[in-house]
Amino acid sequence: MRSNFSINNNIIMNTLDNLLEKLQKFTAESKHSSDRALAVLGATYLSDLLGHLLSAFMIAEDKIVTALLGSERPLGTFGARIVAAYALGLLGPNEYHDLLHILKIRNAFVDEYDTMNFNHERVRQHCFALRALREITRPEESLTPRRMFEFAVPILARQLALRTVQAEGEKRQPPGNFKAIDTDVG
């Protein structure tokens, strides 16, 4: 029993290390990015983390998981991953809420190539709606919409990393096959 715990503990630590390493890369790259690059990069990063979360929860059959989560697959998009993770009980309501707003921010930058920035009203309203910021800011603090986004993505990333660890502990297993006739007559 003890060795199973240490194996699970190693899996947990590797998962967290991997996800937090990606967070450091995102943070370093985002500092010098344009508004558009930041929005797309942040959403892509969170989509990747949602893929890890869903994969951690699904049965351990790579071919099946890839068939769902791969590019151009049913759960290959950021929006589909958000909804699936919430529907499976892998996200809390605030995480779901904020991820939907991040998706809308990303979509605004993709839809309006020439004119979009974090101060545009279409984006500002979504930045101000992010709930994750309420945990780290004081009411008297005023952050720009870009700073709100820059803070929200790492907060959500850490939450998704912890949710991934939880999902590893609740990993699905295929049930046994049904038997039409019980042959174990005693």
PDB file of C-alpha atoms in Angstrom:
ATOM      1  CA  MET A   1       0.000   0.000   0.000  1.00  0.00           C
ATOM      2  CA  ARG A   2       2.807   2.375   0.826  1.00  0.00           C
ATOM      3  CA  SER A   3       4.504   1.947  -2.578  1.00  0.00           C
ATOM      4  CA  ASN A   4       1.242   2.815  -4.372  1.00  0.00           C
ATOM      5  CA  PHE A   5       1.128   6.059  -2.448  1.00  0.00           C
ATOM      6  CA  SER A   6       4.681   6.970  -3.445  1.00  0.00           C
ATOM      7  CA  ILE A   7       3.964   6.129  -7.096  1.00  0.00           C
ATOM      8  CA  ASN A   8       0.855   8.300  -6.995  1.00  0.00           C
ATOM      9  CA  ASN A   9       2.825  11.002  -5.203  1.00  0.00           C
ATOM     10  CA  ASN A  10       5.476  10.879  -7.963  1.00  0.00           C
ATOM     11  CA  ILE A  11       2.783  11.147 -10.636  1.00  0.00           C
ATOM     12  CA  ILE A  12       1.290  14.117  -8.818  1.00  0.00           C
ATOM     13  CA  MET A  13       4.644  15.861  -8.478  1.00  0.00           C
ATOM     14  CA  ASN A  14       5.528  15.251 -12.137  1.00  0.00           C
ATOM     15  CA  THR A  15       2.143  16.586 -13.231  1.00  0.00           C
ATOM     16  CA  LEU A  16       2.503  19.722 -11.121  1.00  0.00           C
ATOM     17  CA  ASP A  17       6.112  20.287 -12.186  1.00  0.00           C
ATOM     18  CA  ASN A  18       5.187  19.964 -15.862  1.00  0.00           C
ATOM     19  CA  LEU A  19       2.229  22.321 -15.605  1.00  0.00           C
ATOM     20  CA  LEU A  20       4.074  24.894 -13.513  1.00  0.00           C
ATOM     21  CA  GLU A  21       7.037  24.846 -15.915  1.00  0.00           C
ATOM     22  CA  LYS A  22       4.605  25.765 -18.690  1.00  0.00           C
ATOM     23  CA  LEU A  23       3.274  28.562 -16.480  1.00  0.00           C
ATOM     24  CA  GLN A  24       6.765  30.024 -16.136  1.00  0.00           C
ATOM     25  CA  LYS A  25       7.213  29.931 -19.919  1.00  0.00           C
ATOM     26  CA  PHE A  26       3.856  31.649 -20.432  1.00  0.00           C
ATOM     27  CA  THR A  27       4.680  34.353 -17.885  1.00  0.00           C
ATOM     28  CA  ALA A  28       8.085  35.057 -19.441  1.00  0.00           C
ATOM     29  CA  GLU A  29       6.716  35.183 -22.981  1.00  0.00           C
ATOM     30  CA  SER A  30       3.647  37.266 -22.136  1.00  0.00           C
ATOM     31  CA  LYS A  31       5.622  40.203 -20.715  1.00  0.00           C
ATOM     32  CA  HIS A  32       6.755  41.354 -24.142  1.00  0.00           C
ATOM     33  CA  SER A  33       3.760  40.233 -26.193  1.00  0.00           C
ATOM     34  CA  SER A  34       1.285  42.421 -28.025  1.00  0.00           C
ATOM     35  CA  ASP A  35      -2.288  42.475 -26.717  1.00  0.00           C
ATOM     36  CA  ARG A  36      -3.381  40.077 -29.449  1.00  0.00           C
ATOM     37  CA  ALA A  37      -0.503  37.671 -28.815  1.00  0.00           C
ATOM     38  CA  LEU A  38      -1.157  37.750 -25.070  1.00  0.00           C
ATOM     39  CA  ALA A  39      -4.868  36.961 -25.509  1.00  0.00           C
ATOM     40  CA  VAL A  40      -4.253  34.108 -27.935  1.00  0.00           C
ATOM     41  CA  LEU A  41      -1.274  32.749 -25.983  1.00  0.00           C
ATOM     42  CA  GLY A  42      -3.166  32.831 -22.664  1.00  0.00           C
ATOM     43  CA  ALA A  43      -6.220  31.089 -24.091  1.00  0.00           C
ATOM     44  CA  THR A  44      -4.072  28.492 -25.859  1.00  0.00           C
ATOM     45  CA  TYR A  45      -2.155  27.812 -22.668  1.00  0.00           C
ATOM     46  CA  LEU A  46      -5.364  27.344 -20.667  1.00  0.00           C
ATOM     47  CA  SER A  47      -6.810  25.125 -23.403  1.00  0.00           C
ATOM     48  CA  ASP A  48      -3.701  22.957 -23.177  1.00  0.00           C
ATOM     49  CA  LEU A  49      -4.136  22.697 -19.402  1.00  0.00           C
ATOM     50  CA  LEU A  50      -7.791  21.754 -19.856  1.00  0.00           C
ATOM     51  CA  GLY A  51      -6.643  19.003 -22.220  1.00  0.00           C
ATOM     52  CA  HIS A  52      -4.324  17.693 -19.494  1.00  0.00           C
ATOM     53  CA  LEU A  53      -7.172  17.882 -16.971  1.00  0.00           C
ATOM     54  CA  LEU A  54      -9.574  15.938 -19.179  1.00  0.00           C
ATOM     55  CA  SER A  55      -6.891  13.407 -20.086  1.00  0.00           C
ATOM     56  CA  ALA A  56      -6.046  12.873 -16.409  1.00  0.00           C
ATOM     57  CA  PHE A  57      -9.687  11.983 -15.754  1.00  0.00           C
ATOM     58  CA  MET A  58     -10.266   9.760 -18.797  1.00  0.00           C
ATOM     59  CA  ILE A  59      -9.456   6.080 -19.075  1.00  0.00           C
ATOM     60  CA  ALA A  60      -5.775   5.317 -19.708  1.00  0.00           C
ATOM     61  CA  GLU A  61      -6.078   4.474 -23.409  1.00  0.00           C
ATOM     62  CA  ASP A  62      -4.059   6.982 -25.426  1.00  0.00           C
ATOM     63  CA  LYS A  63      -5.757   6.170 -28.724  1.00  0.00           C
ATOM     64  CA  ILE A  64      -9.201   6.887 -27.271  1.00  0.00           C
ATOM     65  CA  VAL A  65      -8.084  10.042 -25.446  1.00  0.00           C
ATOM     66  CA  THR A  66      -6.388  11.389 -28.588  1.00  0.00           C
ATOM     67  CA  ALA A  67      -9.524  10.634 -30.607  1.00  0.00           C
ATOM     68  CA  LEU A  68     -11.386  13.014 -28.299  1.00  0.00           C
ATOM     69  CA  LEU A  69      -8.802  15.654 -27.426  1.00  0.00           C
ATOM     70  CA  GLY A  70      -6.701  15.881 -30.589  1.00  0.00           C
ATOM     71  CA  SER A  71      -6.782  18.772 -33.009  1.00  0.00           C
ATOM     72  CA  GLU A  72      -9.980  18.801 -35.095  1.00  0.00           C
ATOM     73  CA  ARG A  73     -11.539  16.291 -32.670  1.00  0.00           C
ATOM     74  CA  PRO A  74     -14.731  16.653 -30.556  1.00  0.00           C
ATOM     75  CA  LEU A  75     -12.869  18.043 -27.516  1.00  0.00           C
ATOM     76  CA  GLY A  76     -10.053  19.666 -29.453  1.00  0.00           C
ATOM     77  CA  THR A  77     -11.213  23.265 -29.037  1.00  0.00           C
ATOM     78  CA  PHE A  78     -10.932  25.554 -26.043  1.00  0.00           C
ATOM     79  CA  GLY A  79     -14.703  26.062 -25.824  1.00  0.00           C
ATOM     80  CA  ALA A  80     -15.502  22.353 -26.021  1.00  0.00           C
ATOM     81  CA  ARG A  81     -12.907  21.581 -23.344  1.00  0.00           C
ATOM     82  CA  ILE A  82     -14.350  24.203 -21.004  1.00  0.00           C
ATOM     83  CA  VAL A  83     -17.882  22.840 -21.316  1.00  0.00           C
ATOM     84  CA  ALA A  84     -16.786  19.184 -21.073  1.00  0.00           C
ATOM     85  CA  ALA A  85     -14.627  19.776 -17.988  1.00  0.00           C
ATOM     86  CA  TYR A  86     -17.466  21.595 -16.250  1.00  0.00           C
ATOM     87  CA  ALA A  87     -20.074  19.000 -17.285  1.00  0.00           C
ATOM     88  CA  LEU A  88     -17.854  16.237 -15.871  1.00  0.00           C
ATOM     89  CA  GLY A  89     -17.552  18.053 -12.552  1.00  0.00           C
ATOM     90  CA  LEU A  90     -13.850  18.820 -13.018  1.00  0.00           C
ATOM     91  CA  LEU A  91     -14.222  22.613 -12.701  1.00  0.00           C
ATOM     92  CA  GLY A  92     -15.832  24.801 -10.094  1.00  0.00           C
ATOM     93  CA  PRO A  93     -18.406  27.443 -11.109  1.00  0.00           C
ATOM     94  CA  ASN A  94     -15.938  30.349 -10.845  1.00  0.00           C
ATOM     95  CA  GLU A  95     -13.321  28.554 -12.955  1.00  0.00           C
ATOM     96  CA  TYR A  96     -15.975  27.775 -15.563  1.00  0.00           C
ATOM     97  CA  HIS A  97     -17.169  31.397 -15.533  1.00  0.00           C
ATOM     98  CA  ASP A  98     -13.665  32.822 -15.945  1.00  0.00           C
ATOM     99  CA  LEU A  99     -12.635  30.363 -18.644  1.00  0.00           C
ATOM    100  CA  LEU A 100     -15.707  31.346 -20.675  1.00  0.00           C
ATOM    101  CA  HIS A 101     -14.682  35.003 -20.377  1.00  0.00           C
ATOM    102  CA  ILE A 102     -11.108  34.163 -21.426  1.00  0.00           C
ATOM    103  CA  LEU A 103     -12.590  32.351 -24.443  1.00  0.00           C
ATOM    104  CA  LYS A 104     -14.660  35.439 -25.344  1.00  0.00           C
ATOM    105  CA  ILE A 105     -11.583  37.653 -24.994  1.00  0.00           C
ATOM    106  CA  ARG A 106      -9.592  35.354 -27.276  1.00  0.00           C
ATOM    107  CA  ASN A 107     -12.435  35.285 -29.797  1.00  0.00           C
ATOM    108  CA  ALA A 108     -12.641  39.087 -29.826  1.00  0.00           C
ATOM    109  CA  PHE A 109      -8.965  39.304 -30.779  1.00  0.00           C
ATOM    110  CA  VAL A 110      -9.359  36.652 -33.463  1.00  0.00           C
ATOM    111  CA  ASP A 111     -12.543  38.189 -34.924  1.00  0.00           C
ATOM    112  CA  GLU A 112     -11.319  41.786 -35.205  1.00  0.00           C
ATOM    113  CA  TYR A 113      -7.766  41.590 -36.405  1.00  0.00           C
ATOM    114  CA  ASP A 114      -6.991  45.297 -36.949  1.00  0.00           C
ATOM    115  CA  THR A 115      -8.638  47.194 -34.114  1.00  0.00           C
ATOM    116  CA  MET A 116      -8.755  44.972 -31.042  1.00  0.00           C
ATOM    117  CA  ASN A 117      -6.866  45.686 -27.811  1.00  0.00           C
ATOM    118  CA  PHE A 118      -7.506  45.182 -24.101  1.00  0.00           C
ATOM    119  CA  ASN A 119      -9.025  48.677 -23.797  1.00  0.00           C
ATOM    120  CA  HIS A 120     -11.693  47.950 -26.411  1.00  0.00           C
ATOM    121  CA  GLU A 121     -15.089  47.794 -24.698  1.00  0.00           C
ATOM    122  CA  ARG A 122     -15.787  44.297 -26.041  1.00  0.00           C
ATOM    123  CA  VAL A 123     -12.682  43.011 -24.221  1.00  0.00           C
ATOM    124  CA  ARG A 124     -12.746  45.318 -21.179  1.00  0.00           C
ATOM    125  CA  GLN A 125     -16.129  44.038 -20.001  1.00  0.00           C
ATOM    126  CA  HIS A 126     -14.863  40.459 -20.009  1.00  0.00           C
ATOM    127  CA  CYS A 127     -11.670  41.395 -18.152  1.00  0.00           C
ATOM    128  CA  PHE A 128     -13.671  43.185 -15.452  1.00  0.00           C
ATOM    129  CA  ALA A 129     -15.940  40.124 -15.110  1.00  0.00           C
ATOM    130  CA  LEU A 130     -13.058  37.780 -14.189  1.00  0.00           C
ATOM    131  CA  ARG A 131     -13.710  36.426 -10.691  1.00  0.00           C
ATOM    132  CA  ALA A 132     -10.225  35.004 -10.061  1.00  0.00           C
ATOM    133  CA  LEU A 133      -8.908  38.524  -9.539  1.00  0.00           C
ATOM    134  CA  ARG A 134     -11.147  39.101  -6.544  1.00  0.00           C
ATOM    135  CA  GLU A 135      -8.910  36.728  -4.583  1.00  0.00           C
ATOM    136  CA  ILE A 136      -5.727  38.750  -5.085  1.00  0.00           C
ATOM    137  CA  THR A 137      -6.742  42.386  -5.471  1.00  0.00           C
ATOM    138  CA  ARG A 138      -8.005  44.916  -2.994  1.00  0.00           C
ATOM    139  CA  PRO A 139     -11.096  46.976  -3.867  1.00  0.00           C
ATOM    140  CA  GLU A 140      -9.040  50.183  -4.057  1.00  0.00           C
ATOM    141  CA  GLU A 141      -6.610  48.697  -6.586  1.00  0.00           C
ATOM    142  CA  SER A 142      -7.213  49.594 -10.180  1.00  0.00           C
ATOM    143  CA  LEU A 143      -5.728  47.319 -12.789  1.00  0.00           C
ATOM    144  CA  THR A 144      -5.797  47.819 -16.514  1.00  0.00           C
ATOM    145  CA  PRO A 145      -7.749  45.213 -18.462  1.00  0.00           C
ATOM    146  CA  ARG A 146      -4.457  43.820 -19.784  1.00  0.00           C
ATOM    147  CA  ARG A 147      -3.068  43.437 -16.234  1.00  0.00           C
ATOM    148  CA  MET A 148      -6.310  41.738 -15.196  1.00  0.00           C
ATOM    149  CA  PHE A 149      -5.834  39.216 -17.982  1.00  0.00           C
ATOM    150  CA  GLU A 150      -2.145  38.791 -17.136  1.00  0.00           C
ATOM    151  CA  PHE A 151      -3.072  38.018 -13.517  1.00  0.00           C
ATOM    152  CA  ALA A 152      -6.105  35.847 -14.281  1.00  0.00           C
ATOM    153  CA  VAL A 153      -4.352  33.389 -16.603  1.00  0.00           C
ATOM    154  CA  PRO A 154      -1.727  32.243 -14.036  1.00  0.00           C
ATOM    155  CA  ILE A 155      -4.368  32.039 -11.296  1.00  0.00           C
ATOM    156  CA  LEU A 156      -6.545  29.833 -13.490  1.00  0.00           C
ATOM    157  CA  ALA A 157      -3.488  27.830 -14.552  1.00  0.00           C
ATOM    158  CA  ARG A 158      -2.644  27.006 -10.941  1.00  0.00           C
ATOM    159  CA  GLN A 159      -6.246  26.049 -10.259  1.00  0.00           C
ATOM    160  CA  LEU A 160      -6.276  23.802 -13.334  1.00  0.00           C
ATOM    161  CA  ALA A 161      -2.999  22.202 -12.220  1.00  0.00           C
ATOM    162  CA  LEU A 162      -4.576  21.355  -8.866  1.00  0.00           C
ATOM    163  CA  ARG A 163      -7.738  20.116 -10.580  1.00  0.00           C
ATOM    164  CA  THR A 164      -5.539  17.883 -12.752  1.00  0.00           C
ATOM    165  CA  VAL A 165      -4.009  16.333  -9.649  1.00  0.00           C
ATOM    166  CA  GLN A 166      -7.526  15.753  -8.272  1.00  0.00           C
ATOM    167  CA  ALA A 167      -8.603  14.198 -11.576  1.00  0.00           C
ATOM    168  CA  GLU A 168      -5.634  11.801 -11.504  1.00  0.00           C
ATOM    169  CA  GLY A 169      -7.025  10.481  -8.217  1.00  0.00           C
ATOM    170  CA  GLU A 170     -10.474  10.012  -9.783  1.00  0.00           C
ATOM    171  CA  LYS A 171      -9.304   8.537 -13.081  1.00  0.00           C
ATOM    172  CA  ARG A 172     -12.010   6.575 -14.850  1.00  0.00           C
ATOM    173  CA  GLN A 173     -11.691   2.851 -15.399  1.00  0.00           C
ATOM    174  CA  PRO A 174     -13.749   0.942 -17.940  1.00  0.00           C
ATOM    175  CA  PRO A 175     -16.329  -1.214 -16.168  1.00  0.00           C
ATOM    176  CA  GLY A 176     -16.247  -4.968 -16.536  1.00  0.00           C
ATOM    177  CA  ASN A 177     -18.260  -6.583 -19.287  1.00  0.00           C
ATOM    178  CA  PHE A 178     -21.819  -7.685 -18.653  1.00  0.00           C
ATOM    179  CA  LYS A 179     -22.489 -11.404 -18.788  1.00  0.00           C
ATOM    180  CA  ALA A 180     -25.631 -12.600 -20.505  1.00  0.00           C
ATOM    181  CA  ILE A 181     -25.581 -15.805 -18.495  1.00  0.00           C
ATOM    182  CA  ASP A 182     -23.998 -16.271 -15.108  1.00  0.00           C
ATOM    183  CA  THR A 183     -21.860 -19.379 -15.410  1.00  0.00           C
ATOM    184  CA  ASP A 184     -20.677 -19.293 -11.801  1.00  0.00           C
ATOM    185  CA  VAL A 185     -23.369 -21.576 -10.393  1.00  0.00           C
ATOM    186  CA  GLY A 186     -22.323 -22.794  -7.014  1.00  0.00           C
TER     187      GLY A 186
END
